[in-house]
Short mmCIF file of C-alpha atoms in Angstrom, two decimals:
data_model
loop_
_atom_site.label_atom_id
_atom_site.label_comp_id
_atom_site.label_asym_id
_atom_site.label_seq_id
_atom_site.Cartn_x
_atom_site.Cartn_y
_atom_site.Cartn_z
CA MET X 337 6.21 59.12 -6.76
CA THR X 338 9.66 60.00 -6.59
CA GLU X 339 9.63 58.83 -10.53
CA ALA X 340 6.88 60.56 -11.73
CA LEU X 341 8.24 61.83 -15.20
CA ALA X 342 11.42 59.35 -16.12
CA PRO X 343 11.90 56.36 -15.22
CA SER X 344 15.69 56.49 -13.99
CA SER X 345 17.28 59.59 -11.65
CA LEU X 346 19.34 60.58 -13.64
CA LEU X 347 16.62 62.15 -15.84
CA LEU X 348 14.03 63.93 -13.46
CA PRO X 349 16.70 66.23 -11.57
CA MET X 350 16.88 68.50 -14.99
CA PHE X 351 13.24 68.54 -15.00
CA SER X 352 11.69 69.17 -11.57
CA GLY X 353 12.80 70.82 -8.73
CA ALA X 354 14.53 69.28 -5.73
CA ALA X 355 12.43 70.12 -3.03
CA MET X 356 9.25 69.17 -4.79
CA ARG X 357 10.49 65.90 -5.58
CA ALA X 358 11.08 65.33 -2.29
CA VAL X 359 7.12 66.53 -2.24
CA VAL X 360 6.59 64.09 -3.09
CA ASP X 361 8.30 61.73 -2.67
CA ASP X 362 6.18 58.17 -1.72
CA ARG X 363 7.46 57.59 1.39
CA ALA X 364 6.07 61.10 2.17
CA ARG X 365 2.36 60.95 0.18
CA LEU X 366 2.16 56.84 3.11
CA GLN X 367 3.20 59.48 6.07
CA ARG X 368 0.71 62.00 4.92
CA MET X 369 -2.55 58.50 5.19
CA LEU X 370 -0.54 57.91 8.64
CA ASP X 371 -0.70 61.57 9.74
CA PHE X 372 -4.46 60.71 8.44
CA ALA X 373 -4.63 58.16 10.73
CA ALA X 374 -3.37 59.76 13.53
CA ALA X 375 -4.95 62.94 13.76
CA LEU X 376 -8.26 60.83 12.67
CA ALA X 377 -7.71 59.28 16.02
CA ARG X 378 -7.21 61.69 18.25
CA ALA X 379 -10.57 63.65 16.68
CA GLU X 380 -12.54 60.44 17.47
CA ALA X 381 -10.92 60.76 21.33
CA ALA X 382 -11.84 64.18 22.04
CA VAL X 383 -15.70 63.48 21.31
CA GLY X 384 -15.74 59.73 22.85
CA VAL X 385 -16.25 57.81 19.23
CA ILE X 386 -12.84 55.77 20.56
CA PRO X 387 -11.45 55.51 23.62
CA HIS X 388 -8.44 57.00 24.76
CA GLU X 389 -6.54 55.39 25.38
CA ALA X 390 -5.71 54.07 21.49
CA VAL X 391 -4.38 57.01 20.92
CA ASP X 392 -0.72 56.92 21.69
CA PRO X 393 -0.47 53.16 20.70
CA ILE X 394 -1.80 54.76 17.13
CA VAL X 395 0.11 57.86 16.34
CA ASN X 396 3.78 55.83 17.53
CA ALA X 397 2.49 53.63 14.77
CA ALA X 398 2.15 56.37 12.79
CA LYS X 399 5.48 56.63 10.65
CA ALA X 400 6.43 55.86 7.10
CA GLU X 401 10.20 53.96 7.99
CA ASN X 402 8.25 51.34 9.61
CA TYR X 403 6.77 50.20 6.89
CA ASP X 404 7.42 48.39 4.19
CA LEU X 405 7.11 50.60 0.65
CA ALA X 406 7.07 47.34 -1.55
CA ALA X 407 5.29 45.07 0.11
CA ILE X 408 2.73 47.28 0.01
CA ALA X 409 2.71 48.11 -3.01
CA ALA X 410 2.35 44.96 -3.89
CA ALA X 411 -0.71 44.00 -1.76
CA ALA X 412 -2.51 47.25 -3.69
CA LEU X 413 -2.54 45.31 -6.72
CA ALA X 414 -5.68 43.41 -5.28
CA VAL X 415 -7.27 45.78 -3.74
CA GLY X 416 -7.03 48.80 -6.14
CA ASN X 417 -5.23 51.29 -4.13
CA VAL X 418 -1.92 51.96 -1.42
CA HIS X 419 -4.62 52.80 1.63
CA ALA X 420 -6.02 49.42 2.24
CA PRO X 421 -2.84 47.33 2.70
CA LEU X 422 -1.66 50.24 4.52
CA VAL X 423 -4.22 49.82 7.17
CA VAL X 424 -3.69 46.31 7.78
CA ALA X 425 -0.37 46.81 8.14
CA LEU X 426 -0.88 49.92 10.74
CA THR X 427 -2.92 48.13 12.47
CA ALA X 428 -0.31 44.70 12.75
CA GLU X 429 1.63 47.64 14.16
CA VAL X 430 -0.51 49.13 16.79
CA ALA X 431 -1.54 45.84 17.93
CA LYS X 432 2.32 44.28 18.95
CA ALA X 433 1.66 48.07 21.46
CA SER X 434 -1.99 47.45 22.38
CA ALA X 435 -4.79 45.06 20.67
CA ASP X 436 -7.72 46.91 21.75
CA ALA X 437 -5.96 49.77 20.26
CA ALA X 438 -5.93 47.88 16.98
CA GLY X 439 -9.25 47.36 16.73
CA PHE X 440 -9.79 51.45 16.38
CA VAL X 441 -7.84 51.79 13.19
CA HIS X 442 -9.34 54.33 11.01
CA TRP X 443 -12.54 54.55 12.48
CA GLY X 444 -15.43 54.86 10.15
CA ALA X 445 -13.03 56.81 7.54
CA SER X 446 -12.65 55.79 4.36
CA SER X 447 -9.85 54.82 2.06
CA GLN X 448 -10.57 57.81 0.04
CA ASP X 449 -10.47 60.02 3.29
CA ALA X 450 -7.71 59.22 3.59
CA ILE X 451 -6.18 59.28 0.19
CA ASP X 452 -7.67 61.89 -1.24
CA THR X 453 -6.77 63.98 2.13
CA ALA X 454 -2.79 63.20 1.35
CA LEU X 455 -3.45 64.56 -1.97
CA VAL X 456 -4.20 68.28 -0.31
CA LEU X 457 -1.48 68.12 2.06
CA GLU X 458 0.73 67.10 -0.77
CA LEU X 459 -0.92 69.61 -2.90
CA ARG X 460 -0.14 72.02 0.05
CA ALA X 461 3.31 71.56 0.42
CA GLY X 462 3.30 71.38 -3.46
CA ILE X 463 2.66 75.14 -3.36
CA ASP X 464 4.84 76.44 -0.87
CA ALA X 465 7.78 74.99 -2.85
CA LEU X 466 6.60 76.39 -5.53
CA LEU X 467 5.52 79.85 -3.48
CA ALA X 468 9.79 79.93 -2.57
CA ASP X 469 11.06 79.79 -6.27
CA LEU X 470 7.90 82.12 -7.78
CA ASP X 471 9.40 84.58 -4.70
CA ARG X 472 13.01 84.12 -5.63
CA ALA X 473 11.55 84.63 -10.15
CA VAL X 474 8.85 88.11 -9.68
CA ALA X 475 12.04 89.22 -6.78
CA GLY X 476 14.70 88.24 -10.20
CA PHE X 477 12.67 90.17 -12.64
CA VAL X 478 11.70 93.46 -10.60
CA THR X 479 15.30 94.18 -10.31
CA LEU X 480 15.72 93.68 -13.59
CA ALA X 481 13.22 96.29 -14.84
CA GLY X 482 14.92 99.00 -12.57
CA ARG X 483 18.05 98.03 -13.68
CA TYR X 484 16.44 98.47 -17.32
CA ARG X 485 13.96 100.83 -17.47
CA ARG X 486 15.42 103.60 -19.26
CA THR X 487 17.55 100.64 -21.48
CA PRO X 488 15.58 100.27 -25.35
CA THR X 489 14.81 97.15 -27.01
CA VAL X 490 13.05 96.18 -29.53
CA ALA X 491 9.67 95.94 -29.34
CA ARG X 492 8.56 92.79 -32.02
CA THR X 493 4.61 92.27 -33.61
CA GLY X 494 5.24 89.00 -35.33
CA LEU X 495 8.57 88.32 -34.84
CA GLN X 496 9.25 91.38 -36.62
CA HIS X 497 10.40 94.92 -35.44
CA ALA X 498 7.84 97.49 -34.81
CA LEU X 499 8.24 99.87 -32.14
CA PRO X 500 10.10 101.02 -29.82
CA MET X 501 9.80 100.12 -25.74
CA PRO X 502 12.20 99.73 -22.16
CA PHE X 503 13.72 96.03 -21.30
CA GLY X 504 12.59 97.16 -18.40
CA LEU X 505 8.50 97.04 -19.52
CA LYS X 506 8.95 93.48 -20.89
CA VAL X 507 10.66 91.98 -18.31
CA ALA X 508 8.49 94.16 -15.48
CA GLY X 509 5.94 92.09 -17.64
CA TYR X 510 6.98 88.49 -16.47
CA ALA X 511 7.39 89.75 -12.87
CA GLY X 512 3.89 90.16 -12.93
CA ALA X 513 2.76 87.89 -14.60
CA LEU X 514 4.76 85.01 -12.00
CA GLY X 515 2.96 87.81 -9.63
CA ARG X 516 -0.55 87.20 -10.49
CA ALA X 517 0.09 83.54 -10.66
CA ARG X 518 1.55 83.41 -7.11
CA GLU X 519 -1.72 85.20 -5.92
CA ARG X 520 -3.56 82.39 -7.81
CA LEU X 521 -1.36 79.86 -5.92
CA LYS X 522 -1.92 81.75 -2.52
CA ARG X 523 -5.84 81.89 -2.69
CA LEU X 524 -5.86 78.13 -4.35
CA ARG X 525 -3.79 77.09 -0.97
CA ARG X 526 -6.39 78.81 1.17
CA GLU X 527 -9.82 77.73 -0.60
CA ALA X 528 -9.62 74.56 -2.36
CA LEU X 529 -7.22 72.97 -0.35
CA ILE X 530 -9.76 71.46 2.54
CA MET X 531 -10.51 68.10 4.36
CA GLN X 532 -11.91 65.11 2.88
CA PHE X 533 -13.76 63.25 4.97
CA GLY X 534 -16.98 61.59 5.00
CA GLY X 535 -16.80 58.01 5.38
CA ASP X 536 -17.84 55.12 3.09
CA ALA X 537 -20.90 57.00 1.16
CA GLY X 538 -20.47 61.20 2.57
CA THR X 539 -22.18 61.11 5.69
CA LEU X 540 -19.84 59.63 8.86
CA ALA X 541 -23.18 57.47 9.31
CA SER X 542 -20.69 54.71 10.97
CA LEU X 543 -20.37 57.47 14.06
CA GLY X 544 -24.20 58.36 14.02
CA GLU X 545 -24.49 62.15 15.89
CA ARG X 546 -20.76 63.02 17.00
CA GLY X 547 -20.03 62.52 12.95
CA PHE X 548 -20.43 66.37 12.59
CA ASP X 549 -18.03 66.89 16.43
CA VAL X 550 -14.83 64.79 14.32
CA TYR X 551 -15.79 66.03 11.65
CA GLU X 552 -14.67 69.71 13.09
CA ARG X 553 -11.77 68.32 15.24
CA LEU X 554 -10.29 66.46 12.39
CA ALA X 555 -10.05 69.61 10.14
CA ALA X 556 -8.92 72.01 13.16
CA LEU X 557 -5.85 69.05 13.98
CA LEU X 558 -4.90 68.78 9.98
CA ASP X 559 -5.08 72.50 9.40
CA LEU X 560 -7.21 71.85 6.96
CA PRO X 561 -10.29 74.57 6.24
CA LEU X 562 -13.64 72.92 6.73
CA PRO X 563 -15.69 71.72 3.89
CA ASP X 564 -19.57 72.54 3.83
CA ALA X 565 -19.84 68.80 3.00
CA PRO X 566 -17.19 65.46 2.28
CA TRP X 567 -16.71 66.79 -1.53
CA HIS X 568 -15.41 62.99 -2.77
CA SER X 569 -17.33 63.15 -6.16
CA HIS X 570 -17.05 66.45 -6.57
CA ARG X 571 -13.90 67.76 -7.67
CA ASP X 572 -13.79 71.24 -9.21
CA ARG X 573 -11.31 72.70 -5.82
CA LEU X 574 -8.53 69.84 -7.31
CA VAL X 575 -9.29 70.87 -10.93
CA GLU X 576 -8.86 74.63 -10.55
CA VAL X 577 -5.82 73.37 -9.16
CA ALA X 578 -4.34 71.83 -12.12
CA ALA X 579 -5.24 74.52 -14.29
CA ALA X 580 -3.35 76.81 -12.19
CA LEU X 581 -0.91 74.88 -11.78
CA ALA X 582 -1.13 74.44 -15.97
CA ILE X 583 -1.35 78.79 -16.75
CA LEU X 584 2.23 79.42 -14.39
CA ALA X 585 3.89 76.81 -16.56
CA GLY X 586 2.44 78.61 -19.58
CA THR X 587 3.80 81.69 -18.34
CA CYS X 588 7.15 80.13 -17.83
CA ALA X 589 7.03 79.03 -20.96
CA LYS X 590 6.22 82.78 -22.55
CA ILE X 591 9.02 84.11 -20.84
CA ALA X 592 11.85 81.49 -21.56
CA ARG X 593 10.55 81.45 -25.49
CA ASP X 594 11.05 85.27 -25.19
CA VAL X 595 14.63 84.31 -24.15
CA ALA X 596 15.20 81.74 -26.37
CA LEU X 597 15.08 83.51 -29.14
CA LEU X 598 16.48 87.19 -27.29
CA MET X 599 19.83 84.66 -27.75
CA GLN X 600 19.87 83.73 -31.42
CA THR X 601 22.74 84.61 -32.56
CA GLU X 602 21.43 86.94 -35.45
CA VAL X 603 19.78 88.95 -32.43
CA ALA X 604 21.58 88.33 -29.29
CA GLU X 605 20.28 90.66 -27.29
CA ALA X 606 20.11 88.59 -23.58
CA PHE X 607 21.77 85.54 -22.43
CA GLU X 608 20.88 82.39 -19.50
CA PRO X 609 23.91 82.73 -17.92
CA ALA X 610 26.87 80.83 -20.00
CA PRO X 611 27.77 77.44 -17.26
CA ALA X 612 30.74 76.73 -16.03
CA GLY X 613 32.97 73.86 -17.53
CA ASN X 614 30.96 72.94 -20.19
CA GLY X 615 33.17 71.25 -22.91
CA ALA X 616 31.50 73.00 -25.01
CA THR X 617 32.95 72.11 -28.87
CA LYS X 618 31.35 75.49 -30.27
CA PRO X 619 32.30 78.36 -28.23
CA HIS X 620 30.41 80.89 -30.12
CA GLN X 621 26.90 79.26 -28.95
CA ARG X 622 25.18 80.27 -26.44
CA GLN X 623 22.88 77.34 -25.90
CA PRO X 624 19.13 78.50 -23.75
CA VAL X 625 19.83 75.18 -21.76
CA ALA X 626 17.30 77.08 -19.18
CA ALA X 627 15.06 77.78 -21.29
CA ALA X 628 14.96 74.56 -23.02
CA THR X 629 14.50 72.85 -20.07
CA VAL X 630 11.20 75.25 -19.23
CA LEU X 631 10.18 74.99 -22.25
CA ALA X 632 10.11 70.89 -22.25
CA CYS X 633 8.27 70.57 -18.73
CA ALA X 634 5.25 73.59 -19.88
CA ALA X 635 4.54 70.88 -22.46
CA MET X 636 4.57 68.77 -20.38
CA ALA X 637 2.60 70.21 -17.62
CA ALA X 638 -0.40 70.94 -20.11
CA PRO X 639 -1.39 67.61 -21.00
CA LEU X 640 -1.13 66.35 -16.62
CA ALA X 641 -4.08 69.43 -16.25
CA ALA X 642 -6.40 68.20 -19.13
CA ALA X 643 -5.62 64.82 -17.57
CA ILE X 644 -7.39 65.96 -14.20
CA MET X 645 -10.10 67.96 -16.20
CA SER X 646 -10.97 65.44 -18.15
CA ALA X 647 -11.32 62.94 -14.97
CA GLU X 648 -14.13 65.33 -13.17
CA ALA X 649 -17.04 63.63 -13.72
CA HIS X 650 -17.33 61.18 -11.03
CA GLU X 651 -19.47 58.00 -10.39
CA HIS X 652 -21.94 59.00 -8.14
CA GLU X 653 -20.39 58.89 -4.39
CA ARG X 654 -17.09 57.39 -5.74
CA ALA X 655 -15.35 57.17 -8.90
CA ALA X 656 -14.05 53.91 -11.05
CA GLY X 657 -11.65 55.31 -13.26
CA ALA X 658 -11.01 59.11 -13.21
CA TRP X 659 -10.14 59.59 -8.89
CA GLN X 660 -7.26 56.57 -9.59
CA ALA X 661 -6.42 58.53 -12.85
CA GLU X 662 -5.09 61.96 -10.10
CA TRP X 663 -3.31 60.08 -7.93
CA THR X 664 0.52 60.00 -10.80
CA THR X 665 -1.12 62.51 -12.84
CA PHE X 666 -0.89 65.35 -9.59
CA PRO X 667 2.37 64.67 -8.96
CA ALA X 668 3.15 64.33 -12.04
CA LEU X 669 2.32 68.02 -12.57
CA LEU X 670 3.83 69.09 -9.36
CA LEU X 671 7.24 67.65 -11.33
CA ALA X 672 6.53 69.49 -14.25
CA VAL X 673 5.73 72.85 -12.96
CA SER X 674 8.78 73.18 -10.21
CA GLY X 675 11.10 71.95 -13.33
CA ALA X 676 9.72 75.19 -15.60
CA LEU X 677 9.57 77.91 -12.46
CA ALA X 678 12.94 76.35 -11.14
CA GLY X 679 14.30 77.50 -14.87
CA VAL X 680 12.27 80.60 -15.14
CA ALA X 681 13.57 81.98 -11.74
CA ASP X 682 17.92 81.40 -12.13
CA ILE X 683 17.18 83.04 -15.88
CA GLY X 684 15.41 86.29 -13.24
CA GLU X 685 17.95 85.97 -10.58
CA ARG X 686 20.76 85.87 -13.39
CA LEU X 687 19.99 87.03 -17.61
CA GLU X 688 22.46 89.10 -19.20
CA VAL X 689 22.07 91.81 -20.91
CA ASP X 690 24.11 92.84 -23.55
CA ASN X 691 22.67 96.90 -23.86
CA GLU X 692 25.09 97.53 -26.96
CA ARG X 693 23.62 95.58 -29.14
CA MET X 694 20.34 96.18 -28.00
CA ARG X 695 20.50 99.14 -29.85
CA ALA X 696 22.83 98.71 -33.18
CA ASN X 697 19.56 95.42 -33.80
CA PHE X 698 17.35 99.73 -33.76
CA ASP X 699 19.74 100.77 -37.26
CA VAL X 700 18.90 97.06 -38.87
CA THR X 701 15.73 99.14 -40.33
CA ASN X 702 17.56 101.63 -41.04
CA GLY X 703 15.43 104.06 -38.52
CA LEU X 704 12.46 102.19 -40.36
CA ILE X 705 11.37 100.88 -36.42
CA MET X 706 11.36 104.83 -36.09
CA ALA X 707 8.56 105.39 -38.54
CA GLU X 708 5.42 106.00 -36.60
CA ALA X 709 7.42 108.80 -34.40
CA VAL X 710 8.85 110.06 -36.84
CA ALA X 711 5.16 110.59 -39.04
CA ALA X 712 3.32 112.02 -36.07
CA THR X 713 5.69 114.65 -35.89
CA LEU X 714 5.83 115.64 -39.43
CA VAL X 715 1.66 115.59 -39.53
CA GLY X 716 2.01 118.17 -36.53
CA LYS X 717 4.87 120.22 -38.77
CA LEU X 718 3.14 119.67 -42.71
CA GLY X 719 -0.01 118.33 -42.23
CA LYS X 720 -1.53 114.91 -42.92
CA SER X 721 -1.47 115.75 -46.76
CA ILE X 722 2.18 116.22 -46.65
CA ALA X 723 3.55 114.03 -44.71
CA ASP X 724 2.11 111.04 -45.18
CA GLN X 725 3.01 111.69 -48.84
CA VAL X 726 7.60 112.94 -47.36
CA MET X 727 6.18 109.49 -45.48
CA GLU X 728 5.42 107.17 -48.27
CA GLU X 729 8.59 109.01 -50.73
CA ALA X 730 11.02 108.68 -48.01
CA ILE X 731 10.73 104.79 -46.79
CA GLN X 732 9.70 103.90 -50.29
CA LYS X 733 13.70 105.43 -51.22
CA THR X 734 15.26 103.27 -47.56
CA ILE X 735 14.05 100.54 -48.57
CA ALA X 736 15.66 100.65 -51.87
CA GLU X 737 18.57 102.38 -51.65
CA LYS X 738 19.52 100.83 -47.57
CA ARG X 739 20.41 104.19 -46.00
CA HIS X 740 19.15 105.26 -43.23
CA LEU X 741 16.22 106.93 -42.74
CA ARG X 742 16.98 109.89 -40.85
CA ASP X 743 19.37 110.50 -44.39
CA ILE X 744 16.65 110.49 -46.67
CA LEU X 745 14.76 112.97 -45.29
CA GLY X 746 17.86 115.21 -44.01
CA GLU X 747 17.92 115.78 -47.79
CA ASP X 748 13.88 116.48 -48.09
CA GLU X 749 13.71 120.35 -48.33
CA ARG X 750 10.10 119.71 -47.24
CA VAL X 751 11.60 118.32 -43.63
CA THR X 752 14.87 120.57 -43.51
CA LEU X 753 12.62 123.84 -44.28
CA MET X 754 10.60 122.78 -40.96
CA MET X 755 13.76 120.89 -38.95
CA ASN X 756 17.01 121.11 -38.54
CA PRO X 757 19.83 118.43 -38.37
CA GLY X 758 19.08 117.72 -34.52
CA GLU X 759 15.64 118.47 -34.70
CA ILE X 760 15.43 115.36 -37.02
CA ALA X 761 17.91 113.78 -35.47
CA ARG X 762 16.04 113.54 -31.64
CA LEU X 763 13.26 111.95 -33.66
CA PHE X 764 15.09 108.30 -33.87
CA GLU X 765 15.75 108.65 -29.64
CA PRO X 766 14.08 105.57 -28.64
CA LEU X 767 13.02 106.62 -26.09
CA SER X 768 11.98 109.85 -27.47
CA TYR X 769 8.36 107.64 -28.83
CA GLN X 770 7.58 104.89 -25.71
CA GLY X 771 4.34 106.53 -24.91
CA VAL X 772 3.41 105.53 -20.68
CA ALA X 773 6.06 102.50 -20.59
CA GLN X 774 7.50 104.03 -17.43
CA THR X 775 4.31 104.06 -16.31
CA PHE X 776 2.97 100.31 -17.21
CA ILE X 777 6.86 99.55 -15.38
CA GLU X 778 5.53 101.16 -12.15
CA ARG X 779 2.12 99.46 -12.10
CA LEU X 780 3.49 96.01 -13.26
CA VAL X 781 6.60 96.30 -10.21
CA ALA X 782 4.19 97.33 -7.73
CA SER X 783 1.33 94.49 -8.78
CA ALA X 784 4.05 91.74 -8.48
CA GLN X 785 5.40 93.08 -5.36
CA SER X 786 1.56 93.28 -4.02
CA ARG X 787 1.08 96.54 -3.75
CA VAL X 788 -1.39 98.79 -4.87
CA PRO X 789 -0.29 100.20 -8.39
CA ARG X 790 -0.59 104.72 -8.56
CA ARG X 791 -1.79 105.97 -11.53
#
């Protein structure tokens, strides 16, 4: 599935990670089905279901490079899946070395066993690729949180100035969310990615009383957890994986949206690194290239996960259509999520922050961003009734005269009788009103690094 997201190799690298493209490559998928066949032969020979002499010819033939992908794809049209023609081709390849061994290829298993287990192995490799980029992204934002934990920035609600906050808290929030995504994927890698093996109807009837022995050995050989029973028509675990992938993409989109907004000319507080030699005709612009790609990937990921969810209802013991819908959707989902995460990891490692612009943006509202902090102090000095009156008048005057709130208050005798100019000025220091933000930064960083947060 090398072109699951785009019809051209010119586009695919923009919207996926290189490691993930290798994971979902068609030949890699074929190899996973062949790995299942080889492990099955070993497991069955170990418990006496097939002769030991059949194992080496099957294992030696189970190499993806031995097979013509185009021929298998063409043959799949008639039978409805790629595994059936692969078994025919594998059997023919084994027969070159041993006609007797060829008779034991794929013994007692169904095509769904091979396809589902190959999918589980693909998802495991895909999660491993994502975990590597998650490590990069978390480390990048944790570093930024430490570097900018004392850098004041504007907290925005509804895209409007709200209160001051440390920029370190914003990026620590990114690290925390990505850390949760990482733990979620690690848990699903352990619990949801399990072997599929049940034969035609999930009973392993063709293996007789040795069925469960093969079942246990096959799981061990594939290094996959042993399920309670075959799960061929119960897709809840796969749906949970799809949901976790979509959640990760959504987290990446939130971060990318913030960065794109921070890069606006009117804001200009933080930037992706400027690409070198891109031939820009408008040098005054810093385009959110990575952020735009992240947002595009996340927009694709959500409906792909929804497709997996809508295909959860499998009829009886094998579905007609819902199962098949997973075959191209999961690789496409992995690619989209990898593209989103790769972009965010790059942003986390190389984000450029303009401290001076952040400080300057506080003055856009002429000090009104500190009105809540000032009011809280004045209540303690003047009482609530007088403080409310002072603040209402001062705010209206600040807006009407377009002067700084600090200067307006400095002209009010009710204030100056209680506070000197230095005390009034200190009310407008942004991080004098940050609550327990520093504690939250420490807790988010600890959580992102898989440590227990301190109180």
